[in-house]
PDB file of C-alpha atoms in Angstrom:
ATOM      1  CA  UNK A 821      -4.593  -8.721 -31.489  1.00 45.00           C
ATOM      2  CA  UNK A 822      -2.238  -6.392 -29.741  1.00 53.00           C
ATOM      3  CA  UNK A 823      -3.969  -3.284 -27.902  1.00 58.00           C
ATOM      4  CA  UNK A 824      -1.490  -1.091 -30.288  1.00 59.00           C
ATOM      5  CA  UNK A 825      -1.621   2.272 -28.402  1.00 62.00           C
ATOM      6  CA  UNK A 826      -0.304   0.178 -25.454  1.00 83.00           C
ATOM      7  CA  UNK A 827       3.222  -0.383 -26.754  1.00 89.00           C
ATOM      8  CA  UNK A 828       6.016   1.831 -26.291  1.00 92.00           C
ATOM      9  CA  UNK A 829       9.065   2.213 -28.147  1.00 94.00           C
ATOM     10  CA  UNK A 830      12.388   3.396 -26.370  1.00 94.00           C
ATOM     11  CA  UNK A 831      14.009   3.974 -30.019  1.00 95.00           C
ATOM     12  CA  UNK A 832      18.254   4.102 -30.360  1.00 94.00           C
ATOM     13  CA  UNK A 833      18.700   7.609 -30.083  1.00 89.00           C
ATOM     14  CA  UNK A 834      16.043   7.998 -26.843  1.00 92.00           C
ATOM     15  CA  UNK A 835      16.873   8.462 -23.807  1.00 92.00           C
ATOM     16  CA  UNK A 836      13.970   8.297 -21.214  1.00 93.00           C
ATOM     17  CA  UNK A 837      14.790   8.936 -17.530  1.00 91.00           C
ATOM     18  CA  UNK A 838      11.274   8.778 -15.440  1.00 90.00           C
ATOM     19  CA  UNK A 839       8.091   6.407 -14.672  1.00 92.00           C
ATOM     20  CA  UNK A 840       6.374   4.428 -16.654  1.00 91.00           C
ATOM     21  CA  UNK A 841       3.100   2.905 -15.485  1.00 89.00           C
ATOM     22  CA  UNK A 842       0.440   0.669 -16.488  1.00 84.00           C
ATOM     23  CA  UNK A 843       2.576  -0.491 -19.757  1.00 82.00           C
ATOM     24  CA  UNK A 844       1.698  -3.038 -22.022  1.00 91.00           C
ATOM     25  CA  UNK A 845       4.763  -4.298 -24.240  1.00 95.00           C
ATOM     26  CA  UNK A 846       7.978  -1.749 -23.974  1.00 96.00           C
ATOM     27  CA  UNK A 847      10.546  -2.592 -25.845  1.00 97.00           C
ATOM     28  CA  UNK A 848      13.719  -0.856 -25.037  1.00 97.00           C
ATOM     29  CA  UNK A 849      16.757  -0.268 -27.715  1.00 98.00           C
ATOM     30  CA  UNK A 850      17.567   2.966 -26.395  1.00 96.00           C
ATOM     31  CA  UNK A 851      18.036   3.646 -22.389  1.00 96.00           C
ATOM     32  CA  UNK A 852      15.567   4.407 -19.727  1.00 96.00           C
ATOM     33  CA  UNK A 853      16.124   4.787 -16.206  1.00 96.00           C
ATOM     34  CA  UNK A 854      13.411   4.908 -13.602  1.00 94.00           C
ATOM     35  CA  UNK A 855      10.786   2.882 -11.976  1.00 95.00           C
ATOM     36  CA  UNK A 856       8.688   0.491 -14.847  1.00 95.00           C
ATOM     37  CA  UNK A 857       5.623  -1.264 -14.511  1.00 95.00           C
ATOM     38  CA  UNK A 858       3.766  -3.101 -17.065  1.00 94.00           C
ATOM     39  CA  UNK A 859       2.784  -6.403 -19.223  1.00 95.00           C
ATOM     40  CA  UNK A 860       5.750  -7.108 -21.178  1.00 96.00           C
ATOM     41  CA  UNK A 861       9.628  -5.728 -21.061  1.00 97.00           C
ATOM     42  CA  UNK A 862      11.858  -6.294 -24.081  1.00 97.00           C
ATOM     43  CA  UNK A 863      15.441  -5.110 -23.871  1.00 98.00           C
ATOM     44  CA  UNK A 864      17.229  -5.084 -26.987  1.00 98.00           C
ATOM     45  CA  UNK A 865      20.235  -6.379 -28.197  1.00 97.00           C
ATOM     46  CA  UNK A 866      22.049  -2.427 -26.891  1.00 96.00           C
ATOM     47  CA  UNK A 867      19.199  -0.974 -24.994  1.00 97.00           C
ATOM     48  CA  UNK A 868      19.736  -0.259 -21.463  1.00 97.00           C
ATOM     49  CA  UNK A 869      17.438  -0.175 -18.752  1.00 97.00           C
ATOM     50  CA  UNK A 870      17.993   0.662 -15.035  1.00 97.00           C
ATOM     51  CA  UNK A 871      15.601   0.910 -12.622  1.00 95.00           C
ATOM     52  CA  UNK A 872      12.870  -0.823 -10.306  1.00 96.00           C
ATOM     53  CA  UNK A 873      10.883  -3.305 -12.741  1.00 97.00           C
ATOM     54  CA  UNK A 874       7.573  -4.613 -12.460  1.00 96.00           C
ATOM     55  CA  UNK A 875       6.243  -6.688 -15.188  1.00 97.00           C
ATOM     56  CA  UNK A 876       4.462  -9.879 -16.286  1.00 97.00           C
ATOM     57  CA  UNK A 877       7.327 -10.966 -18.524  1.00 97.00           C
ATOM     58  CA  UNK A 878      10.808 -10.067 -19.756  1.00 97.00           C
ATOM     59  CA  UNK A 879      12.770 -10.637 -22.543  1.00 98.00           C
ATOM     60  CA  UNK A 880      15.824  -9.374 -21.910  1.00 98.00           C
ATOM     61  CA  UNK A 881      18.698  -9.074 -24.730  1.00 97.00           C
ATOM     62  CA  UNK A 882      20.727  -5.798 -23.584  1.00 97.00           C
ATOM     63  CA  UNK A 883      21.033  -4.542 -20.001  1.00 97.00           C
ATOM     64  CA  UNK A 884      18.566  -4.805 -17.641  1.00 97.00           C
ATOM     65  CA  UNK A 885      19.882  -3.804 -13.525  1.00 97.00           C
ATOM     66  CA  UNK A 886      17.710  -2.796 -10.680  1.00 96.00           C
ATOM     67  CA  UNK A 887      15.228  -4.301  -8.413  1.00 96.00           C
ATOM     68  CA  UNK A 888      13.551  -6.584 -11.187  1.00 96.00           C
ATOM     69  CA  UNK A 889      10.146  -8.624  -9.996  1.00 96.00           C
ATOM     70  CA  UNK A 890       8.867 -10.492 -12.633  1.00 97.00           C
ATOM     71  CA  UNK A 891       5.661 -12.720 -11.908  1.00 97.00           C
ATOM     72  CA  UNK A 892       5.970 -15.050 -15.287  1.00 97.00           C
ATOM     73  CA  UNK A 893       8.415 -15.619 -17.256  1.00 97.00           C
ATOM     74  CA  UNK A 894      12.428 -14.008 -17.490  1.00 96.00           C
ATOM     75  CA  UNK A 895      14.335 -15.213 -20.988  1.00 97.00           C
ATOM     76  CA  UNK A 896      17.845 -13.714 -20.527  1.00 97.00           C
ATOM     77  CA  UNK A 897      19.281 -14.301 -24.421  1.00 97.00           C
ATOM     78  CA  UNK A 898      23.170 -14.633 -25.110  1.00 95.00           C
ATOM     79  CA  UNK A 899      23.360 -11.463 -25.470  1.00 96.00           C
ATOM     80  CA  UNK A 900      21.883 -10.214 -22.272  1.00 97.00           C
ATOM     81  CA  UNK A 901      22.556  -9.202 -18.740  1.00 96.00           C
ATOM     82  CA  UNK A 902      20.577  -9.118 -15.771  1.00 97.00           C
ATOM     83  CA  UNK A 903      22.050  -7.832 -12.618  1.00 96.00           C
ATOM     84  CA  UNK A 904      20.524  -6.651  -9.654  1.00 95.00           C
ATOM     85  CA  UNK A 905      17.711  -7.663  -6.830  1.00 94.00           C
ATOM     86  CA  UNK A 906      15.834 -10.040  -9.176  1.00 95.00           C
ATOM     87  CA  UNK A 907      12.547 -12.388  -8.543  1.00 95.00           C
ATOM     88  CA  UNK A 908      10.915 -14.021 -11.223  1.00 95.00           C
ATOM     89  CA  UNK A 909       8.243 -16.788 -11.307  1.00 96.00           C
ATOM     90  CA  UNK A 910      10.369 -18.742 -14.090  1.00 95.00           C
ATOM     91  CA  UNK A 911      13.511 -18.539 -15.817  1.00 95.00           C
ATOM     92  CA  UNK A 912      15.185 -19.386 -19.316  1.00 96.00           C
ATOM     93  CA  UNK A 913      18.575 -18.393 -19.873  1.00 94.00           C
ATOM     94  CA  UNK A 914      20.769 -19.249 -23.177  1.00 95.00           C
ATOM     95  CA  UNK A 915      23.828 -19.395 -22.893  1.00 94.00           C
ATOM     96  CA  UNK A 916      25.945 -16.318 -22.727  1.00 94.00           C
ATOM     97  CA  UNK A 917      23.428 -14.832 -20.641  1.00 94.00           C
ATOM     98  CA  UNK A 918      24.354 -13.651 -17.591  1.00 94.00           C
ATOM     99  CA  UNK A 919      22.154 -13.413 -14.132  1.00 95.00           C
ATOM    100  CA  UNK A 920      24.016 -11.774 -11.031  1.00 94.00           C
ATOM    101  CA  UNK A 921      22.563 -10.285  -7.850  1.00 89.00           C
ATOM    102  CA  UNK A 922      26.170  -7.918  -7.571  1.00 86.00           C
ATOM    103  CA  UNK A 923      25.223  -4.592  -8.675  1.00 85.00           C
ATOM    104  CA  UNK A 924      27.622  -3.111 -10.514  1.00 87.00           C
ATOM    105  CA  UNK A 925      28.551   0.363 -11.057  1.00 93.00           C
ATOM    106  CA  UNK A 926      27.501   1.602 -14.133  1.00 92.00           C
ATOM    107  CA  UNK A 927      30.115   3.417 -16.577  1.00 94.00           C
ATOM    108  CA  UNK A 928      28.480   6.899 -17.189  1.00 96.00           C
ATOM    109  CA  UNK A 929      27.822   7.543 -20.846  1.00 96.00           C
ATOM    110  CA  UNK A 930      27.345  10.659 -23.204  1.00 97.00           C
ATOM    111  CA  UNK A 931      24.564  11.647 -24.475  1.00 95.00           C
ATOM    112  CA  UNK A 932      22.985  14.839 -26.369  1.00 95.00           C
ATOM    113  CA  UNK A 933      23.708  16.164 -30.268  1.00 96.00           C
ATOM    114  CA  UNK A 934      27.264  17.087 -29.611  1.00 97.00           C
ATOM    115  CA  UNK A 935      26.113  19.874 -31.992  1.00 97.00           C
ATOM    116  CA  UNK A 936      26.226  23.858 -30.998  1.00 96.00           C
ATOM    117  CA  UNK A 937      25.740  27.279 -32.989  1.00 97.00           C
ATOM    118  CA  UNK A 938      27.447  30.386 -31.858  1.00 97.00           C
ATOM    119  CA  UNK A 939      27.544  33.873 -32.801  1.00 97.00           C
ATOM    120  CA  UNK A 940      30.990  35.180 -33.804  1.00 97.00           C
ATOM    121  CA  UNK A 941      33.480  36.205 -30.501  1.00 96.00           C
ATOM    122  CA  UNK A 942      29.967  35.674 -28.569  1.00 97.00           C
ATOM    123  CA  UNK A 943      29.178  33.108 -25.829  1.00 97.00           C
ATOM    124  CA  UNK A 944      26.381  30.051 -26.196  1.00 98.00           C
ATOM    125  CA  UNK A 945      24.696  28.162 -23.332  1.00 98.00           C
ATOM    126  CA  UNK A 946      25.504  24.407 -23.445  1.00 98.00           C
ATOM    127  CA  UNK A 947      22.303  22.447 -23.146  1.00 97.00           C
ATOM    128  CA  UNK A 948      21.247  19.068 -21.753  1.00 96.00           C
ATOM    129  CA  UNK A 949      19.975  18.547 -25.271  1.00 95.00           C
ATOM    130  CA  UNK A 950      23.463  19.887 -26.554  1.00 97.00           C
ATOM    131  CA  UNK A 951      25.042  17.533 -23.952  1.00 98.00           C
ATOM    132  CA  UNK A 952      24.289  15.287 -20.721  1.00 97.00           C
ATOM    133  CA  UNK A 953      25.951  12.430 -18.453  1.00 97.00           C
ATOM    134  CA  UNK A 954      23.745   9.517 -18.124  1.00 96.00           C
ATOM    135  CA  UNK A 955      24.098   6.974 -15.118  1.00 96.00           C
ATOM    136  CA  UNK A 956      21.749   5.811 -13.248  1.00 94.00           C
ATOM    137  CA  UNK A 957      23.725   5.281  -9.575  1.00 91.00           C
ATOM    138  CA  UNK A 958      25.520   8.750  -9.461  1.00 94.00           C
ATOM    139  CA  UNK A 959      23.614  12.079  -8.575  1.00 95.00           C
ATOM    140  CA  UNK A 960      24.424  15.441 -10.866  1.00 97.00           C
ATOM    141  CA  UNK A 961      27.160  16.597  -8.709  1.00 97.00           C
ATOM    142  CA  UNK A 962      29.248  13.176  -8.926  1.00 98.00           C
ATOM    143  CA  UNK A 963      29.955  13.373 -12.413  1.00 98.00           C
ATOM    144  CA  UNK A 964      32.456  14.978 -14.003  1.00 98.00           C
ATOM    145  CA  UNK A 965      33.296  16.457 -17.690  1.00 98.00           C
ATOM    146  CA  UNK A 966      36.850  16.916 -18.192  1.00 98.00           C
ATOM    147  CA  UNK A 967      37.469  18.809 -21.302  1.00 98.00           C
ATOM    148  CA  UNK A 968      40.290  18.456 -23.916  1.00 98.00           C
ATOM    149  CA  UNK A 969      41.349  19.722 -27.831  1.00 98.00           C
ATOM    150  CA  UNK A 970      39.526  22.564 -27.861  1.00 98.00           C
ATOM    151  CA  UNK A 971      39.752  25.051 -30.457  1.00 98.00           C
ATOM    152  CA  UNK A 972      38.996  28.768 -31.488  1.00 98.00           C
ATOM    153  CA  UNK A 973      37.253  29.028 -28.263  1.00 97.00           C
ATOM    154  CA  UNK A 974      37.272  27.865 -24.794  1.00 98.00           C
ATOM    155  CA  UNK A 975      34.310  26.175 -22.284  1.00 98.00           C
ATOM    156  CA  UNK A 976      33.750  28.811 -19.235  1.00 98.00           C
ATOM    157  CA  UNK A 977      30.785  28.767 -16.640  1.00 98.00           C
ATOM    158  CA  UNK A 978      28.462  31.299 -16.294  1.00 97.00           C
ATOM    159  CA  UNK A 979      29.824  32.701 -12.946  1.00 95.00           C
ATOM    160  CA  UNK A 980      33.151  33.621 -14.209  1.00 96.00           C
ATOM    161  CA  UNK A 981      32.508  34.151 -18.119  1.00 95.00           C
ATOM    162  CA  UNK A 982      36.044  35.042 -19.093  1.00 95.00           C
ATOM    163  CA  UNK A 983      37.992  32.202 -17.504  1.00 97.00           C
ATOM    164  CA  UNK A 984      38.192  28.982 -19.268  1.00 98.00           C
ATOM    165  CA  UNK A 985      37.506  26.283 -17.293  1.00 98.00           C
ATOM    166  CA  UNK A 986      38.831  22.279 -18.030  1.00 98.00           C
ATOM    167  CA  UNK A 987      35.853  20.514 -16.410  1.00 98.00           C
ATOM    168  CA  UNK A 988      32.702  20.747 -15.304  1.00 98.00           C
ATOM    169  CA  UNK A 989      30.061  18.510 -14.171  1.00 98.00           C
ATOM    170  CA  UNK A 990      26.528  17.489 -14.961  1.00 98.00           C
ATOM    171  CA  UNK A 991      24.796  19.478 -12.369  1.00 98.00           C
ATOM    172  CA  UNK A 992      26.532  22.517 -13.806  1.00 98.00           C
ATOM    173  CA  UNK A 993      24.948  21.403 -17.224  1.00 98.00           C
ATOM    174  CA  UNK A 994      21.745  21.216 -15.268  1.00 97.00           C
ATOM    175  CA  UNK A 995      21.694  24.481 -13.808  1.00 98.00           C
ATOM    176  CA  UNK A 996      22.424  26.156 -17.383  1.00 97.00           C
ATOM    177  CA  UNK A 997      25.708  27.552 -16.424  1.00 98.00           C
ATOM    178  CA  UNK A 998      27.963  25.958 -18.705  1.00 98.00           C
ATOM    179  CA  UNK A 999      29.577  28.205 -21.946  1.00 98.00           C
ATOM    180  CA  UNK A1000      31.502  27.994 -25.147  1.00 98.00           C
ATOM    181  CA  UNK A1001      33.136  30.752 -25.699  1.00 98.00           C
ATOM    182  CA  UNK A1002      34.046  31.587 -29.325  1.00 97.00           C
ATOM    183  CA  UNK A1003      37.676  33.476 -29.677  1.00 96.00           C
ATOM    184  CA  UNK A1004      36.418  36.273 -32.683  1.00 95.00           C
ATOM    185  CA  UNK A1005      38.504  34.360 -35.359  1.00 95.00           C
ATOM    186  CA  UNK A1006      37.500  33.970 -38.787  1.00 94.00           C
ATOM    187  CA  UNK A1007      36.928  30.206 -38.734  1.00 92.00           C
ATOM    188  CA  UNK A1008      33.768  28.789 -39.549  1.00 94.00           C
ATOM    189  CA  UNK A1009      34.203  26.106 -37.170  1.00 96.00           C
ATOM    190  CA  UNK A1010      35.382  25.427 -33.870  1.00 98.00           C
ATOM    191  CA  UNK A1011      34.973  22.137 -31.053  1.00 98.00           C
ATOM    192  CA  UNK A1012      36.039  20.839 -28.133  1.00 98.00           C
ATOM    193  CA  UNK A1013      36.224  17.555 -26.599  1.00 98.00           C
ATOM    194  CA  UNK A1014      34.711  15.935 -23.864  1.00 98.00           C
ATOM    195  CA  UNK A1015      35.191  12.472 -21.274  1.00 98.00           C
ATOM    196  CA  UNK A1016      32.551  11.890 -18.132  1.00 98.00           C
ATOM    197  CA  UNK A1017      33.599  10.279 -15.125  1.00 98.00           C
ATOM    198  CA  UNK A1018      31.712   9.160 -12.143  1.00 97.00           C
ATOM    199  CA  UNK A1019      32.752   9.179  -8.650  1.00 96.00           C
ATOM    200  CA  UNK A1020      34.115   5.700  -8.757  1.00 94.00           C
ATOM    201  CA  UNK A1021      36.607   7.092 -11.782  1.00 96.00           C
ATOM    202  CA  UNK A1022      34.799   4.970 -14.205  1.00 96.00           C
ATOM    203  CA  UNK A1023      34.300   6.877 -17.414  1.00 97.00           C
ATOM    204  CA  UNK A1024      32.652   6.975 -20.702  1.00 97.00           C
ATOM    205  CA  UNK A1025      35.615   5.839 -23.045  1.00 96.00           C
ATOM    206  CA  UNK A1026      37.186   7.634 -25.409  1.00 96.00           C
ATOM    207  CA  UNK A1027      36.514  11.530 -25.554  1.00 97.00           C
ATOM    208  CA  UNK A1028      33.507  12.439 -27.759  1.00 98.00           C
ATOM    209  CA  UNK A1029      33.388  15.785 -30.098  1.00 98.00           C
ATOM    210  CA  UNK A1030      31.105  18.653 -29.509  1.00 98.00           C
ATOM    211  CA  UNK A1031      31.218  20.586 -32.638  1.00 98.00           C
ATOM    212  CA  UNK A1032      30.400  24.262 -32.910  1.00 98.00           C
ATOM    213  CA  UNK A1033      29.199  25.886 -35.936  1.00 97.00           C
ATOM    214  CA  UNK A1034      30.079  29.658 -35.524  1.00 97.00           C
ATOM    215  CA  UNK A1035      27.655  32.144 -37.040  1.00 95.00           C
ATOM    216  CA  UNK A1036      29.320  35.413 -38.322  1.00 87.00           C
TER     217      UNK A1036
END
């Protein structure tokens, strides 16, 4: 029977950027990034996982890129990618699964609530739990916000409050010095839009919504 308090769930909505050690089955439908070592990995069809690998097994229906050892058995599924520095002491691949040793760069993605409160005319902090870049080859500083369709306020950093600013990046998000700014209108609601780019102008699609519900 399976040692329950040994499994761990990376869930859709998680996103888990740090070490994991001594694992026994982690199944991944969310993303991690970081250095993993354990009994059995399970990417799921969507789940994302970047990082230096160590496991038993792998079963690997989403994304898995990094340096990957795996002493047993790899099964990349149709659906599933392996890229990356990979060893393995077997292999079974359907077809439609793909096995490079190319790393890629990874398209930064958007993550957070998109979801903010604000007093009336007053200023808010923009958190990483409000809003955060993930990719897992670019530092803070390399990736970019640029910032688009705003309304009844304007996005400003914290070291020049009343100037509205068009981008930003993820270490600025880090560092806490990233603002809305809500213009003292009577409107319950206001937003602003947001893309990420890395360094290698790969970006995170379409822009995403951060809406702001403005307190009076």
């Amino acid at each position: 029977m399976e040692d329950k308090s040994r499994v761990l769930i990376i869930r859709e909505d998680t996103f888990l950027k740090g070490e994991i050690r001594n694992g026994g089955r982690i199944e991944v439908f969310g993303y991690v990034e970081g250095d993993i070592a354990g009994d059995q990995l399970i990417v799921q069809p969507g789940g994302r996982c970047f990082g230096k690998v160590k496991v038993e097994s792998a079963d690997v229906r989403g994304t898995l890129q990094g340096d990957i050892f795996v002493r047993q058995l790899i099964s990349i599924r149709g659906t599933g990618e392996v890229t990356g520095n990979v060893k393995y002491g077997k292999l079974a691949m359907e077809m439609g699964g793909m096995l490079t040793a190319e790393m890629r760069n990874v398209p930064p993605s958007i993550s957070g609530d998109l979801d903010l409160a604000v007093d009336k005319g007053k200023a808010v902090r923009i958190t990483l739990q409000d809003l955060s870049a993930l990719d897992p080859d670019d530092a803070a500083e390399q990736l970019t916000f640029t910032v688009s369709q705003v309304r009844n306020g304007f996005v400003t950093l914290a070291t020049d409050p009343a100037r509205p600013v068009d981008a930003f990046t993820q270490a600025d998000l880090e560092q806490g010095t990233v603002l809305f700014r809500h213009d003292g209108t009577d409107e319950p609601r206001a937003s602003f839009a947001v893309v990420v780019a890395d360094r290698a102008g790969a970006t995170s699609g379409a822009a995403q919504t951060v809406n702001v519900a403005v307190r009076s």
